[in-house]
Every structure is written in structure tokens, then in C-alpha cells.
XYZ file of C-alpha atoms in Angstrom:
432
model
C -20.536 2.053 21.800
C -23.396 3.099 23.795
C -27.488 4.337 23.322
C -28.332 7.692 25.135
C -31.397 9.238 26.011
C -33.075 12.609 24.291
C -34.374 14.189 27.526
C -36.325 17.302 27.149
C -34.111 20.853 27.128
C -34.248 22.145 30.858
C -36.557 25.162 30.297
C -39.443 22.750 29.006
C -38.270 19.722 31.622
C -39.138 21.799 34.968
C -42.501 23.640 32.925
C -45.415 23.350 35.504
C -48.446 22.472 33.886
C -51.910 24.193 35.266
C -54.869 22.132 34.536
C -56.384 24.328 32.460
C -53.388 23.640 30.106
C -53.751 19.522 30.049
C -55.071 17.794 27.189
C -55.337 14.887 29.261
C -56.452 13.623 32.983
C -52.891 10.893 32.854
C -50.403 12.864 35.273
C -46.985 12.846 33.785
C -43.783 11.145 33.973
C -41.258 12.510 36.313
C -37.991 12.587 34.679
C -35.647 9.880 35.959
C -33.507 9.921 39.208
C -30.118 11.407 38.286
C -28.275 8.431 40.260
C -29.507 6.469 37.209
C -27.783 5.321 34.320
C -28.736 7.288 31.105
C -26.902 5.237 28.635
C -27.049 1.724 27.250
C -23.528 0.275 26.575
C -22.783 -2.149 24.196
C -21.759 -4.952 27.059
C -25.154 -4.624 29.001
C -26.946 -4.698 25.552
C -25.237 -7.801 24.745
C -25.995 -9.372 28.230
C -29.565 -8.036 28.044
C -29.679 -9.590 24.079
C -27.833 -13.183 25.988
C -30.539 -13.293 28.605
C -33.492 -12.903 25.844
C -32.028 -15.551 23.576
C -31.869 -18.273 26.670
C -35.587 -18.790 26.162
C -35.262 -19.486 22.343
C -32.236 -21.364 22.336
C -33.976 -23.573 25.298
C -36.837 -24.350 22.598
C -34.867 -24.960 19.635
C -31.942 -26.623 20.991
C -32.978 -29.977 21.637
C -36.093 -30.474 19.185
C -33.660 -32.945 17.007
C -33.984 -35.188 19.968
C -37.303 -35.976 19.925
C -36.854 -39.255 18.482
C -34.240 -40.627 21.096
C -35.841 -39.139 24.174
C -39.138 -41.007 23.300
C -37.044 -44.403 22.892
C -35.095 -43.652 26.229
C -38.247 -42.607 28.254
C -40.407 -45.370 26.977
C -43.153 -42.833 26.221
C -44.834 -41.649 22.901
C -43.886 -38.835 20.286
C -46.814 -37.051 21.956
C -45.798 -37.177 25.124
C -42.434 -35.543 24.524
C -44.206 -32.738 22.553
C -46.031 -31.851 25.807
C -42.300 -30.995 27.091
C -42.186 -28.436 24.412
C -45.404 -27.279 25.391
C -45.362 -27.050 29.356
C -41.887 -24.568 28.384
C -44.314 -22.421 26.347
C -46.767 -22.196 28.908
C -43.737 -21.507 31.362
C -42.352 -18.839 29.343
C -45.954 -16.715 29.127
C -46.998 -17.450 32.959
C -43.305 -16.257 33.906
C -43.610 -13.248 31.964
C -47.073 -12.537 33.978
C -45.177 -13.201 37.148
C -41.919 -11.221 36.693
C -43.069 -8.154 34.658
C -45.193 -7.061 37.744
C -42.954 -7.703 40.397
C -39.806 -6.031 38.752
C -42.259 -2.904 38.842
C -42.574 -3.530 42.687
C -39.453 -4.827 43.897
C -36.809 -3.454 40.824
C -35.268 -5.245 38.167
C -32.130 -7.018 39.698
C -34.225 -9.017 42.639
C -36.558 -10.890 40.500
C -34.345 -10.952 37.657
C -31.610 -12.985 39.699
C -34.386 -15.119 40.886
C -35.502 -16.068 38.017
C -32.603 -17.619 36.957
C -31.647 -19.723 39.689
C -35.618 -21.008 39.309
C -34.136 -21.734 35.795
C -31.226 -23.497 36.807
C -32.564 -25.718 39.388
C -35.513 -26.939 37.218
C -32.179 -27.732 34.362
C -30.985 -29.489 36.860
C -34.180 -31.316 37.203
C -34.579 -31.816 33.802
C -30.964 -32.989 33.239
C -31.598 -36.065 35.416
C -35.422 -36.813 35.088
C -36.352 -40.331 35.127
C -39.586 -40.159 33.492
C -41.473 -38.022 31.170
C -43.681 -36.706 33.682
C -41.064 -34.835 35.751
C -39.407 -33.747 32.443
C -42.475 -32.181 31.626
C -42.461 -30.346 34.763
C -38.961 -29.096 34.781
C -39.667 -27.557 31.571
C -42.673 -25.910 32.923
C -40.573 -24.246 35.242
C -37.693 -24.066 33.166
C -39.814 -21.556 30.961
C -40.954 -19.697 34.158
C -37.653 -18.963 35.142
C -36.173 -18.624 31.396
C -39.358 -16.045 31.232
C -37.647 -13.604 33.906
C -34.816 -12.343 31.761
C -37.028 -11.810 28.155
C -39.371 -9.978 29.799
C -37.097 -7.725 32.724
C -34.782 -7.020 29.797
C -36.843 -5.200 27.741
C -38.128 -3.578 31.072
C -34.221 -2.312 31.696
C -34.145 -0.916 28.332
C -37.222 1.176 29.021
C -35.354 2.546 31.967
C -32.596 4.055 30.774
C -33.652 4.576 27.280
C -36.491 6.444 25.447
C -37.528 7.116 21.557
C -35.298 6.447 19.171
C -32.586 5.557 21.487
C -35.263 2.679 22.482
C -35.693 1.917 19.097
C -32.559 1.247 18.249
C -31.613 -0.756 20.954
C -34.635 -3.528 20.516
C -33.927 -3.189 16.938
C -30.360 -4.126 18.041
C -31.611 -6.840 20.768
C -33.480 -8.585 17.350
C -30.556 -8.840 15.746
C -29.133 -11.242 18.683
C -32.200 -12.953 19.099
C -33.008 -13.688 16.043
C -29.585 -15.833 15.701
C -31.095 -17.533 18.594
C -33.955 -20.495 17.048
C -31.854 -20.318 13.633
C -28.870 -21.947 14.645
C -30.272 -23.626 18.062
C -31.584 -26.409 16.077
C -28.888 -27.021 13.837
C -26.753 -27.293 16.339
C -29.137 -29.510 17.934
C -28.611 -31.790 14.942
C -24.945 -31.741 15.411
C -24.783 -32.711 19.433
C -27.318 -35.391 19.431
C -25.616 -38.017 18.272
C -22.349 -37.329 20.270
C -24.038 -35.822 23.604
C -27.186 -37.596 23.527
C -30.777 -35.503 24.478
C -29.292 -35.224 27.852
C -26.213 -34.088 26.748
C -28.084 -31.400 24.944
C -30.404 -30.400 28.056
C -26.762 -30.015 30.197
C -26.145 -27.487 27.741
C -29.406 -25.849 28.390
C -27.944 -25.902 32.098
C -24.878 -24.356 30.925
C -26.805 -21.695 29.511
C -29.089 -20.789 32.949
C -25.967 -20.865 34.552
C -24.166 -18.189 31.974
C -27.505 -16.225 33.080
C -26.702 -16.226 36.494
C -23.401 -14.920 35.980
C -24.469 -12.371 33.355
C -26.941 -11.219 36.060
C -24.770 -11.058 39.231
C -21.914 -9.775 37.531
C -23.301 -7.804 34.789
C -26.356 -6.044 35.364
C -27.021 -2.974 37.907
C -30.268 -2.316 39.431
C -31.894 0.321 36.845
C -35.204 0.458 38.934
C -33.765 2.252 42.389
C -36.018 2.010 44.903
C -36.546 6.079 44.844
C -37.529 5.826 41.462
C -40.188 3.265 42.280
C -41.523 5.124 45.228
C -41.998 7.944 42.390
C -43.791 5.652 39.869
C -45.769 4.400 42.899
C -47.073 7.770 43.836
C -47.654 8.339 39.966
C -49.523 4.998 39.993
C -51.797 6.287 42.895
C -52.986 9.108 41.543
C -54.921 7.064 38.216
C -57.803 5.166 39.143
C -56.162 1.709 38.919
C -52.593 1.488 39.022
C -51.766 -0.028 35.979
C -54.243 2.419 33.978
C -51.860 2.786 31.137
C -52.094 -0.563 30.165
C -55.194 -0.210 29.090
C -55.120 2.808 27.015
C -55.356 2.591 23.629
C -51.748 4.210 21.975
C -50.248 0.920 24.141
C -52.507 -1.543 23.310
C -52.698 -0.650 19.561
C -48.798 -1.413 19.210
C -48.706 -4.389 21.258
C -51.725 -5.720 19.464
C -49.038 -4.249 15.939
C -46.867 -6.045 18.438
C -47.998 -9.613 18.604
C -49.671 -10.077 15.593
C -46.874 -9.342 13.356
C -45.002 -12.157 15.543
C -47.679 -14.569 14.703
C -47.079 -13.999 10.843
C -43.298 -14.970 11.490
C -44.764 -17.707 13.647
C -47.418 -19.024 11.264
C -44.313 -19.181 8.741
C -41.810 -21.115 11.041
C -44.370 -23.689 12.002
C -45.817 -24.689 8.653
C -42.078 -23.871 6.741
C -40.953 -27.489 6.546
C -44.009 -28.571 5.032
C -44.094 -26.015 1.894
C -40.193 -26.347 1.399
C -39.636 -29.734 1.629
C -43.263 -31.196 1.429
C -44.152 -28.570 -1.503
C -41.419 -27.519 -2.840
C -39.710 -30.873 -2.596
C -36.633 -29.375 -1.664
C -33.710 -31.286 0.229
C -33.198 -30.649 4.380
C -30.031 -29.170 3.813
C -31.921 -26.987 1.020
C -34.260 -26.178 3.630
C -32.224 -25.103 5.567
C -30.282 -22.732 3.496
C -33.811 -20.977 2.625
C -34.785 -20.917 6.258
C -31.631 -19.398 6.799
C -31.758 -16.885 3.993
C -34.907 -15.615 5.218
C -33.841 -15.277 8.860
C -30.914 -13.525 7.338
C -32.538 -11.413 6.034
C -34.746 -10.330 9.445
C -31.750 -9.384 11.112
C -30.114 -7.520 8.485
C -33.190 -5.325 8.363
C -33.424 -4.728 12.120
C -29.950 -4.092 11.725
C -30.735 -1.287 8.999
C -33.865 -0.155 11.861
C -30.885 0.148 14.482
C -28.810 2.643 12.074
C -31.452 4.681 10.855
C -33.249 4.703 14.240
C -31.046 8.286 14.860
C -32.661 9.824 11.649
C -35.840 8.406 11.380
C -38.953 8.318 13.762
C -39.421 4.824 15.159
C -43.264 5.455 14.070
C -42.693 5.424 10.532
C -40.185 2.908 10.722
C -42.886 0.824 11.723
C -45.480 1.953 9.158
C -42.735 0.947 6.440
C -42.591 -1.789 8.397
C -46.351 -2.982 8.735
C -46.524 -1.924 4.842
C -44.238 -4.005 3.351
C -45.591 -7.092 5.510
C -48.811 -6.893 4.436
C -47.858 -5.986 0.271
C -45.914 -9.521 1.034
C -48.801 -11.365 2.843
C -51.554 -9.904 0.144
C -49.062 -11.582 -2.901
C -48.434 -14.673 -1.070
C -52.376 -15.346 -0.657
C -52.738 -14.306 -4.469
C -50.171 -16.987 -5.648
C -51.583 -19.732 -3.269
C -55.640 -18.717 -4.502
C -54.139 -19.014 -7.958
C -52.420 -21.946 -7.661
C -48.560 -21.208 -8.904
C -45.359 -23.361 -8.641
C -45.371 -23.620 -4.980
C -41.519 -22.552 -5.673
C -42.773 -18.847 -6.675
C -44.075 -18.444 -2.727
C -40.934 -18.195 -1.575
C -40.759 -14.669 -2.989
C -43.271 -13.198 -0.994
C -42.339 -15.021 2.151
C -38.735 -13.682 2.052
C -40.553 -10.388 1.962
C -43.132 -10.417 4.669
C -40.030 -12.150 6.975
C -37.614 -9.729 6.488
C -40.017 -6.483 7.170
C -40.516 -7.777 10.002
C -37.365 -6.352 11.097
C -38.711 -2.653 10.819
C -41.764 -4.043 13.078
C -40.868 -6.156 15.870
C -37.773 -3.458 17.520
C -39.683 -0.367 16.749
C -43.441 -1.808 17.948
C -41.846 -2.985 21.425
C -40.289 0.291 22.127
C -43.471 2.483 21.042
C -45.559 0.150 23.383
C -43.141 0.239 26.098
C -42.689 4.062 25.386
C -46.296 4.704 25.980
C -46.399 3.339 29.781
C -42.979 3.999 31.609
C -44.153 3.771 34.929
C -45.739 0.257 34.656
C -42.132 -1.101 31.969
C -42.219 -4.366 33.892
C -45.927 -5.227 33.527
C -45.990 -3.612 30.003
C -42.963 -5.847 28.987
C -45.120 -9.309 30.519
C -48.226 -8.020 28.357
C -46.106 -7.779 25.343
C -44.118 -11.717 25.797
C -47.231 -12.895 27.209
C -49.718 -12.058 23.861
C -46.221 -13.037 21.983
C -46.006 -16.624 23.093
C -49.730 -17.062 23.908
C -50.423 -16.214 20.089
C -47.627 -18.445 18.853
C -49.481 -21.718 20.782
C -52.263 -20.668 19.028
C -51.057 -20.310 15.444
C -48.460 -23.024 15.385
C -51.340 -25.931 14.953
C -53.431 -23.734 12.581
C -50.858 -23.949 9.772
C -51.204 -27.574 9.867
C -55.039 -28.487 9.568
C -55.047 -28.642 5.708
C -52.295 -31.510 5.800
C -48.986 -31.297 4.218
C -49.601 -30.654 0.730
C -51.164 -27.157 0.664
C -49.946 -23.802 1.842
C -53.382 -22.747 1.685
C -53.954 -22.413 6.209
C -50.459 -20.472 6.192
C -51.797 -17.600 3.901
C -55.090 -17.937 5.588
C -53.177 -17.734 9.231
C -50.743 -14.830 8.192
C -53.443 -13.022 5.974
C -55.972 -12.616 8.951
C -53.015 -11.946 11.441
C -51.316 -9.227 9.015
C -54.630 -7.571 8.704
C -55.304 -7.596 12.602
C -51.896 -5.951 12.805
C -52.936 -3.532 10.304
C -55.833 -2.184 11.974
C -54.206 -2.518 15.182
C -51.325 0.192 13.718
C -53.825 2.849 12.234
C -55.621 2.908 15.310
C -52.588 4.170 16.785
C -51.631 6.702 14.667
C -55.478 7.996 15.423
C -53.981 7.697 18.938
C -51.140 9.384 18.523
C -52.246 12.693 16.787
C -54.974 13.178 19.587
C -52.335 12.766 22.225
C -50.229 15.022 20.179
């Protein structure tokens, strides 16, 4: 029922090192305060996995309402996109905002703050009057949302390092990835009945559950002790978020991000190449979407298990491996022109890897700069979401009757993330 850490055995914790003896100028972590908590339980893991999902669920949730909030707003199909839109925005700007200042000021502060930014601008979007103030209350609907995605990976990075870390985001994607595969089918299911207001009060309800969760739930996991130490760490580099910049934590964010945008080039062009293509049913659709999201978890729920036996690093090669083997055959069968049926083989392959990817990238990356977490943890949603505005038009340019930008989209992305993992492990074995 709970994660611990894997601190170092007390004769090599309190070693001094002489600077004749470093193989780098980066001063090193101080070991955490012993006031802190050193394990992860299961009920602040599920809270931490609630708070991530609020973001999804708040993009998924209410997309079957398109239709009737255009009709009720007397405004275009366009227009209500652009509500979808300004949340996206929201949710990277917010991740920019909150990562840094949960460095500065600990987790709990701007965490709490962040959610009662996200349940006022529910409020406001509960009861907007026109499109144009809808659009804004999502905007800040997605800044606030932004503050627990991004501060709960942060908290994880406190009190957790290696595999431990690994096997609790590998755990956290198992929770989120229920998130935007049921949010829109329920979606389908409350429209009628609630209306799209209806459906954006539950949106409410679910920045208020975060409010709870974080007044009741969470402790502060960033004392202010511990940041005075990571600010004196901070001082002694050239800039204070130096780390960022190095290469071991930029090679698995870029692993990071890139792999996202294969799952993300998938999602967005899905309902063209399964129904459009394939000329399958939306219920059929569904059930494939489903398998394949399915399958994602249970794989980041085989990362979580063997995440005490294996090293999160070759997790993650396995990982990257299998993603591109599936990417490479789906671009084969689309240059050679197959029953569009046969490319659901290699998509339920390149999906489901990513389970060995996503958990085990964000806790290398994170790994690699605990004493900037917070800032880390913005870089990492920010290139997320950023990337995923960018790829979900791509898909689409070649119309609705070829497949042909997906492969392109995931084949360039997949090899990005490639290159982006071997310069790591070049990375690695230097720093090692």
C-alpha cells in the first residue's frame, strides 16, 4: 500500500566529495529533510492521480455538446471549438505559472490556489451568457485545472526517487488514462438529460472535489527548510534553473513529449480511419478506441509491477522500441496501400507501448533535476500540451479518406523520440 524511497546506505550518504574527485562542476543533492514524508501511500497517489485527471476529464467531458451549445449561444461550430482551445492554452500557460512557483513558495500554496482559480472560472463558465466569456472561463479554467497536473508530479518527485518514481507515474497513467476514455462517453450519456450546462456543473463538481482533495488530503511535501536548501543549491550554478537545460533532462522530456504526440496524432485523426476508413459503426468505434486505451493502462500497469525489478531506463528503451517497430509497420501498410482494417494492428501496438514510455520518461526527467521538480514538471505538461495543439490539425490535412498524415505525423514524432532517447543513454554513461 505505499512507494518508498532507495536512499543511499549511510556510509556513502555523508561521503564528502573533494574536487579533485568530481566528474562534474553540478553540486549535489542534499538528501531530504527527515521531517519529510518518505513514502507514497496509496490514498495520496489516488488524490494526486484525481487531481491529474481533472484536466482531461474537463476536455473530454462535454465535447458531445458541441452541437447544442452552438444552437443555445447563437454562435458557429467554430466558435465553440475556440472554447476547447483557450482550455488548452490554459492548461500549458498554467503549467508555466505553477511549476515555478511551487519551487518558490512549496507545493500546498499554489496548489490550493489553483483550484479555487478553477472553480471560480466553472462558475463562470456554468452561467456564461455568450460565447465570448465562455471562452474565457475556459482559458482560466485550464490555468487553474493546470496547477494540480503539473504540482502532482512535482510531489511525487519529493518523496520518491528511481524506481519507486517509476512506479508511481506508471501507476498515476493508469488513472489518467481512464480519464479522456470514458469522459466523452459519458458526455454522450448526460447531454441529453443535463444539457451542455448540465455537463459544465459537473466540471464544477469536479474543481470543487479538487479543493477538498487538496485541503484535506495533501501535506506540504516542499517544507520551507527544504527549499531554503534547494535555494542555496540553486545559487551556487550559474543560473538557477541550470538543470533544465542539461542534456540527460532534456533528452527524456524531448522521449517525453514526443511519444505523447504519437498517442495524440492517433486520438485526433482515430475517428476518421475507423469509421471514415474502416467504415466501422460509432459504437464499433468505440469498442476499438477502448481496446486500445485498454490496453495502455494494462501495460503501465505491468511498468508499475516490474518497476521493483527492472531499471526504469530499460523499461523505457522496451518502451521506445516497441513504439517505433509499431509506427515503422503502420507507415509500411499505409505506403502499400492494405485493407485500411489491417492498420489497426500496428496501432494497438504503438498505443499500448506507450505504457512502458510515458511513467518511466516523466520520472527519469524529473529524476535528473530534483531541486528545480516544480519547473521541471511545467517543462514536461507544457511541451505535452503545446505539442498536442500542434499535431491534432496535422492528422487532418489529407481529408478523411487517407491515413496517410497520421503515419507521416507519428513516423516523424516516433523518430524524434528515438533520437531524443539514445542521446540520453550517451548522457547517462558519461554521468555514470
Amino acid at each position: 500500500n505505499y512507494i518508498t524511497t532507495d536512499p543511499l546506505p549511510k556510509n556513502r550518504r555523508h561521503m564528502q566529495q573533494t574536487p579533485t574527485e568530481s566528474t562534474t562542476d553540478t553540486p549535489s543533492i542534499p538528501d531530504r529533510p527527515s521531517g519529510t514524508d518518505s513514502a507514497l501511500t496509496t490514498r495520496l497517489l489516488l488524490i494526486l492521480a484525481l487531481l491529474s485527471a481533472v484536466a482531461p476529464l474537463s476536455i473530454d467531458l462535454y465535447l458531445p455538446a458541441f452541437p447544442s451549445m452552438a444552437e443555445d449561444l447563437s454562435t458557429s461550430t467554430s466558435a465553440v471549438q475556440l472554447t476547447l482551445t483557450a482550455f488548452l492554452v490554459g492548461i500549458t500557460i498554467g503549467q508555466l505559472i505553477f511549476g515555478p512557483l511551487s519551487d518558490r513558495f512549496g507545493r500546498l500554496r499554489p496548489l490550493l490556489i489553483g483550484a479555487v482559480l478553477c472553480v471560480v472560472a466553472s462558475i463562470v463558465a456554468v452561467i456564461a451568457p455568450s460565447i465570448s466569456i465562455l471562452v474565457a472561463a475556459r482559458l482560466f479554467q485550464g490555468i487553474g485545472g493546470a496547477a494540480g497536473m503539473v504540482i502532482g508530479r512535482a510531489v511525487i518527485s519529493d518523496v520518491a526517487r528511481g524506481k519507486a518514481a517509476a512506479r508511481a507515474f506508471s501507476l498515476m497513467m493508469i488513472v489518467g488514462g481512464i480519464a479522456p476514455v470514458i469522459a466523452p462517453m459519458i458526455g454522450g450519456f448526460l447531454v441529453d438529460p443535463l444539457g451542455w450546462r448540465g455537463i459544465l456543473t459537473v466540471v464544477l463538481g469536479l474543481a470543487v472535489i479538487m479543493v477538498v482533495c487538496v485541503l484535506f488530503g495533501i501535506r506540504e511535501t516542499l517544507p520551507a527548510a527544504r527549499r531554503a536548501e534547494l535555494k542555496a543549491l540553486r545559487a551556487q550554478s550559474d543560473s538557477p534553473y541550470e538543470a533544465l537545460r542539461s542534456r540527460e533532462f532534456l533528452s527524456y522530456t524531448l522521449t517525453f513529449g514526443f511519444s505523447f504526440a504519437v498517442m495524440m496524432a492517433y486520438i485526433s485523426a482515430s475517428p476518421f480511419v475507423y469509421q471514415d476508413m474502416m467504415g466501422l459503426s460509432s459504437i464499433w468505434y468505440g469498442i476499438m478506441f477502448g481496446c486500445n486505451a485498454f490496453a495502455l493502462m494494462i501495460v503501465s500497469g505491468v511498468a508499475a509491477r516490474l518497476a521493483a525489478v527492472r531499471s526504469a531506463r530499460g523499461m523505457l528503451a522496451t518502451g521506445v522500441a516497441a513504439m517505433a517497430t509499431g509506427v515503422a509497420a503502420l507507415a509500411l501498410l499505409v505506403a502499400a496501400g492494405v485493407d485500411p482494417i489491417w492498420l489497426s494492428v500496428p496501432l494497438f501496438f504503438a498505443i499500448a507501448s506507450l505504457g512502458l514510455i510515458l511513467g518511466n520518461a516523466t520520472a527519469l526527467a524529473l529524476g535528473a533535476v530534483p531541486a528545480a521538480a516544480g519547473s521541471a514538471s511545467a517543462v514536461l505538461g507544457a511541451l505535452q500540451f503545446g505539442l498536442a495543439a500542434v499535431v491534432s490539425p496535422l492528422v487532418g490535412l489529407g481529408g478523411e479518406d487517407t491515413a496517410a498524415p497520421m503515419a507521416v505525423v507519428m513516423g516523424i514524432s516516433a523518430v524524434i523520440a528515438v533520437i531524443a532517447f539514445l542521446t540520453s543513454g550517451r548522457t547517462t554513461t558519461r554521468a555514470a
